[in-house]
Structures are given as C-alpha cells and as structure tokens.
C-alpha cells in the first residue's frame, strides 16, 4: 500500500523520535492522510503504532534481563517513568512485574 515505506521505517527505527510529518513525507503524503491510512490498515494512528512497536520490543528486552531504565532508553522513551506508564497502559501490568513474571500478553 501507499504507507509501506512509513511502516517499514517505524518498524526499523522505532527508537528514534522522528516527527510524524517526516514519516508521512516518506510515503509522499501529508500527516492527516497518513493518519487516515494507518487507521484504515492498522486501526491506530502512526504514533500509536510506533508506541505498540516500542512496547513489543520492550517486552523482549525486559525478558532478556535489561533493566527498566535500559529498556526505556533502548526503545526510545525519554524517561523510565513515561515508559512505565505507557507500558502498563498497553499491557495491563507494570514493566517490573512483567520482567519478574515473564508474562506474555
């Protein structure tokens, strides 16, 4: 589809805080059109999609033994508090509990 380049970019460079306007330009479209296309294909906005990719990678890193701070930095969150809040919102459990229990959602 038209947004493949944007999806590939997010999947590969999820840890960077690339503005959505730049990601839209990769697919030769504007932000509002990219958001509409993402909603149609994935049910979420590009920003939400990037958050989901980050949290999925964070799950792997936590299970591999990285600390919450290390994981937050690795997946592109600016601080561990924001990471922990987002992680719990998307998974239902705090990252520390996830790491201890090896809980897979």
PDB file of C-alpha atoms in Angstrom, residues 30-103:
ATOM      1  CA  UNK A  30       0.637  14.594   4.464  1.00  0.00           C
ATOM      2  CA  UNK A  31       0.176  13.817   8.151  1.00  0.00           C
ATOM      3  CA  UNK A  32      -3.627  13.783   8.050  1.00  0.00           C
ATOM      4  CA  UNK A  33      -3.678  11.401   5.089  1.00  0.00           C
ATOM      5  CA  UNK A  34      -1.065   9.143   6.702  1.00  0.00           C
ATOM      6  CA  UNK A  35      -3.130   9.040   9.887  1.00  0.00           C
ATOM      7  CA  UNK A  36      -6.258   8.155   7.912  1.00  0.00           C
ATOM      8  CA  UNK A  37      -4.456   5.387   6.015  1.00  0.00           C
ATOM      9  CA  UNK A  38      -2.930   3.978   9.219  1.00  0.00           C
ATOM     10  CA  UNK A  39      -6.358   3.936  10.862  1.00  0.00           C
ATOM     11  CA  UNK A  40      -7.755   2.041   7.863  1.00  0.00           C
ATOM     12  CA  UNK A  41      -4.928  -0.516   7.772  1.00  0.00           C
ATOM     13  CA  UNK A  42      -3.966  -0.898  11.447  1.00  0.00           C
ATOM     14  CA  UNK A  43      -6.777   0.668  13.455  1.00  0.00           C
ATOM     15  CA  UNK A  44      -4.360   3.146  15.080  1.00  0.00           C
ATOM     16  CA  UNK A  45      -2.501   6.351  14.228  1.00  0.00           C
ATOM     17  CA  UNK A  46       1.189   6.279  13.228  1.00  0.00           C
ATOM     18  CA  UNK A  47       2.146   7.498  16.725  1.00  0.00           C
ATOM     19  CA  UNK A  48       0.112   4.746  18.384  1.00  0.00           C
ATOM     20  CA  UNK A  49       1.610   2.184  16.004  1.00  0.00           C
ATOM     21  CA  UNK A  50       5.132   3.327  16.927  1.00  0.00           C
ATOM     22  CA  UNK A  51       4.244   3.055  20.634  1.00  0.00           C
ATOM     23  CA  UNK A  52       2.978  -0.504  20.085  1.00  0.00           C
ATOM     24  CA  UNK A  53       6.181  -1.468  18.251  1.00  0.00           C
ATOM     25  CA  UNK A  54       8.259   0.039  21.071  1.00  0.00           C
ATOM     26  CA  UNK A  55       6.336  -1.810  23.777  1.00  0.00           C
ATOM     27  CA  UNK A  56       6.553  -5.127  21.901  1.00  0.00           C
ATOM     28  CA  UNK A  57      10.317  -4.707  21.654  1.00  0.00           C
ATOM     29  CA  UNK A  58      10.462  -3.640  25.297  1.00  0.00           C
ATOM     30  CA  UNK A  59       8.797  -6.913  26.309  1.00  0.00           C
ATOM     31  CA  UNK A  60      11.604  -8.838  24.625  1.00  0.00           C
ATOM     32  CA  UNK A  61      14.288  -6.712  26.273  1.00  0.00           C
ATOM     33  CA  UNK A  62      12.773  -6.991  29.738  1.00  0.00           C
ATOM     34  CA  UNK A  63      12.558 -10.770  29.415  1.00  0.00           C
ATOM     35  CA  UNK A  64      16.187 -10.779  28.255  1.00  0.00           C
ATOM     36  CA  UNK A  65      17.189  -9.151  31.547  1.00  0.00           C
ATOM     37  CA  UNK A  66      17.572  -5.455  30.736  1.00  0.00           C
ATOM     38  CA  UNK A  67      16.567  -3.039  33.483  1.00  0.00           C
ATOM     39  CA  UNK A  68      13.570  -0.756  33.116  1.00  0.00           C
ATOM     40  CA  UNK A  69      15.881   2.247  32.589  1.00  0.00           C
ATOM     41  CA  UNK A  70      17.942   0.417  29.958  1.00  0.00           C
ATOM     42  CA  UNK A  71      14.818  -0.797  28.184  1.00  0.00           C
ATOM     43  CA  UNK A  72      13.201   2.639  28.184  1.00  0.00           C
ATOM     44  CA  UNK A  73      16.284   4.205  26.606  1.00  0.00           C
ATOM     45  CA  UNK A  74      16.709   1.385  24.092  1.00  0.00           C
ATOM     46  CA  UNK A  75      13.164   1.673  22.732  1.00  0.00           C
ATOM     47  CA  UNK A  76      13.134   5.472  22.536  1.00  0.00           C
ATOM     48  CA  UNK A  77      11.365   6.743  25.649  1.00  0.00           C
ATOM     49  CA  UNK A  78      12.794   9.923  27.137  1.00  0.00           C
ATOM     50  CA  UNK A  79      12.462   8.652  30.716  1.00  0.00           C
ATOM     51  CA  UNK A  80      11.614   5.476  32.575  1.00  0.00           C
ATOM     52  CA  UNK A  81       8.535   6.991  34.252  1.00  0.00           C
ATOM     53  CA  UNK A  82       6.899   7.739  30.896  1.00  0.00           C
ATOM     54  CA  UNK A  83       7.941   4.311  29.639  1.00  0.00           C
ATOM     55  CA  UNK A  84       6.489   2.550  32.691  1.00  0.00           C
ATOM     56  CA  UNK A  85       3.211   4.440  32.427  1.00  0.00           C
ATOM     57  CA  UNK A  86       2.873   3.632  28.715  1.00  0.00           C
ATOM     58  CA  UNK A  87       3.911   0.002  29.229  1.00  0.00           C
ATOM     59  CA  UNK A  88       1.255  -0.541  31.905  1.00  0.00           C
ATOM     60  CA  UNK A  89      -1.402   1.221  29.836  1.00  0.00           C
ATOM     61  CA  UNK A  90      -0.768  -1.039  26.826  1.00  0.00           C
ATOM     62  CA  UNK A  91      -0.080  -4.344  28.591  1.00  0.00           C
ATOM     63  CA  UNK A  92      -2.051  -4.087  31.832  1.00  0.00           C
ATOM     64  CA  UNK A  93       1.000  -4.766  34.022  1.00  0.00           C
ATOM     65  CA  UNK A  94       3.978  -2.642  35.099  1.00  0.00           C
ATOM     66  CA  UNK A  95       7.274  -3.468  33.363  1.00  0.00           C
ATOM     67  CA  UNK A  96       8.916  -4.684  36.583  1.00  0.00           C
ATOM     68  CA  UNK A  97       6.132  -7.181  37.183  1.00  0.00           C
ATOM     69  CA  UNK A  98       6.263  -8.258  33.536  1.00  0.00           C
ATOM     70  CA  UNK A  99      10.009  -8.868  33.803  1.00  0.00           C
ATOM     71  CA  UNK A 100       9.670 -10.837  37.062  1.00  0.00           C
ATOM     72  CA  UNK A 101       6.773 -12.997  35.915  1.00  0.00           C
ATOM     73  CA  UNK A 102       7.699 -13.368  32.250  1.00  0.00           C
ATOM     74  CA  UNK A 103       4.107 -12.538  31.473  1.00  0.00           C
TER      75      UNK A 103
END
